Coordinates of C-alpha atoms in Angstrom, one line a residue:
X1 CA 109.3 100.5 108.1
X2 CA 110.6 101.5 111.4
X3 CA 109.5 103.1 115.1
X4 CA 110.8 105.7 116.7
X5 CA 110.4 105.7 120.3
X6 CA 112.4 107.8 122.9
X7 CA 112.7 107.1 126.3
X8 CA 111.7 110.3 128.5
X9 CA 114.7 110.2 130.2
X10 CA 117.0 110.8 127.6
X11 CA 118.1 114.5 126.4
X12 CA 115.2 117.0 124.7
X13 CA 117.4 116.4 121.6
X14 CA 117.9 112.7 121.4
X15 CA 114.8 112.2 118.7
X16 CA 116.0 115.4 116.1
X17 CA 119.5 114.2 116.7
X18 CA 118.6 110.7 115.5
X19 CA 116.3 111.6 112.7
X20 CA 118.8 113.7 111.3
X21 CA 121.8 110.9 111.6
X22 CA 119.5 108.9 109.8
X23 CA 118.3 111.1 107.4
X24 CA 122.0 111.7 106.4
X25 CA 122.7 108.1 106.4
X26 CA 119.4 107.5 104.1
X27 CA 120.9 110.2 101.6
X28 CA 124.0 109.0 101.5
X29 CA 122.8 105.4 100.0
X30 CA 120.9 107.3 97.3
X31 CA 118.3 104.7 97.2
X32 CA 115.4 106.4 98.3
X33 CA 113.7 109.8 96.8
X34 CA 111.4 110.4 99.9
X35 CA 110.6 109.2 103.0
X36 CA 107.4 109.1 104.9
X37 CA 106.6 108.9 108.6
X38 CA 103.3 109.0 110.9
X39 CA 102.3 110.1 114.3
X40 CA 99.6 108.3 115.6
X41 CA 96.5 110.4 117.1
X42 CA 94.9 107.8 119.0
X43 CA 98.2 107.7 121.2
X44 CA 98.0 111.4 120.7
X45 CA 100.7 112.4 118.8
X46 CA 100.9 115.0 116.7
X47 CA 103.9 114.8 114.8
X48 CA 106.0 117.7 116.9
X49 CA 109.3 115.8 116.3
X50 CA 108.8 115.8 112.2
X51 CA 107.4 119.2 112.6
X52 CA 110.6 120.4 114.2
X53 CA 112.8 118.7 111.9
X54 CA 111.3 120.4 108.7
X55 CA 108.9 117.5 107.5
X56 CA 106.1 118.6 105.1
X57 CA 102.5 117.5 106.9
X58 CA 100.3 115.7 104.3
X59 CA 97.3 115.7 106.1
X60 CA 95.5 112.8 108.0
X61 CA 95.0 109.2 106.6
X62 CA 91.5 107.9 106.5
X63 CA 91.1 106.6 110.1
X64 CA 91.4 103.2 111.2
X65 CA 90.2 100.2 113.3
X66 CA 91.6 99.8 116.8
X67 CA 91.4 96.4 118.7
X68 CA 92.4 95.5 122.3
X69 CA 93.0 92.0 123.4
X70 CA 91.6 91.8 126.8
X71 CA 93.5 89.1 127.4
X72 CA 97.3 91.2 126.7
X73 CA 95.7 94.6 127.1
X74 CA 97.5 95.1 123.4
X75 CA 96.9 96.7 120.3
X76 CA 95.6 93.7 117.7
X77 CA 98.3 94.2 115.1
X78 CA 96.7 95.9 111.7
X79 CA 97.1 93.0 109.3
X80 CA 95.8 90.6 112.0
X81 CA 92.4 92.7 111.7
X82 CA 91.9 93.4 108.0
X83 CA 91.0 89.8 106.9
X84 CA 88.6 89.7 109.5
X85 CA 85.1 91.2 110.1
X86 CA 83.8 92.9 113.0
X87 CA 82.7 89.9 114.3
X88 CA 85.0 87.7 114.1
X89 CA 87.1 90.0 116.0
X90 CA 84.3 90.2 118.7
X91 CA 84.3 86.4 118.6
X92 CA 88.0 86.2 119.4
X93 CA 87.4 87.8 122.2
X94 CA 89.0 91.5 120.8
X95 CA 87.6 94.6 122.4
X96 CA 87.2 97.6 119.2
X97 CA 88.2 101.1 120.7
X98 CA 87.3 103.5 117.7
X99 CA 88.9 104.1 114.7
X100 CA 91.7 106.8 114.4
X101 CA 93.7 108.3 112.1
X102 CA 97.0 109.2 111.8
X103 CA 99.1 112.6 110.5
X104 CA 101.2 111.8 107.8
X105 CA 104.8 113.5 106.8
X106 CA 107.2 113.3 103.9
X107 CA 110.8 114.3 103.6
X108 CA 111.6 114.6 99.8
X109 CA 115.3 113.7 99.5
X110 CA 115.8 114.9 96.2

């Protein structure tokens, strides 16, 4: 499990470019039969760079929690927040934001 981030600076290309380089690399190991990827709507993504590079949209996963710590002004990581209730996450001091799901893609390898 990976990010992909581009810097706005770099050329329009610079994300396809990358995807494909790994893609090639991935199918090259033979290790895996499909990949899958999200684009995360609560930072409002929508998936344009898998949508560009021929993945297959698989619809929207069931939305989930967001949490802010005031204290950072960052995301609460997700494994941080599921063994915890709503209040306990109040109690530490976390802010909730809404829940939000995210657009899933695959890329079948073979």
């Amino acid at each position: 499990l990976s990010r992909l981030a581009i810097h706005p600076d770099v050329p329009s290309n610079a994300a396809s470019f990358m995807i494909g380089r790994c893609i090639r690399e991935i199918k090259r190991d033979g290790k895996w039969e499909c990949l899958v990827t999200f684009a995360d709507t609560r930072m409002g993504h929508e998936g344009a760079i898998y949508k560009a590079t021929n993945w297959e949209y698989m619809g929207e996963t069931e939305p989930t929690n967001c949490w802010i710590d005031p204290a950072t002004g960052g995301q609460v990581s997700i494994k941080a927040t599921k063994s915890r209730t709503h209040r306990e996450m109040r109690t530490l001091g976390y802010r909730r934001i809404g829940a939000f799901p995210k657009h899933r893609f695959r890329m079948v390898l073979r």
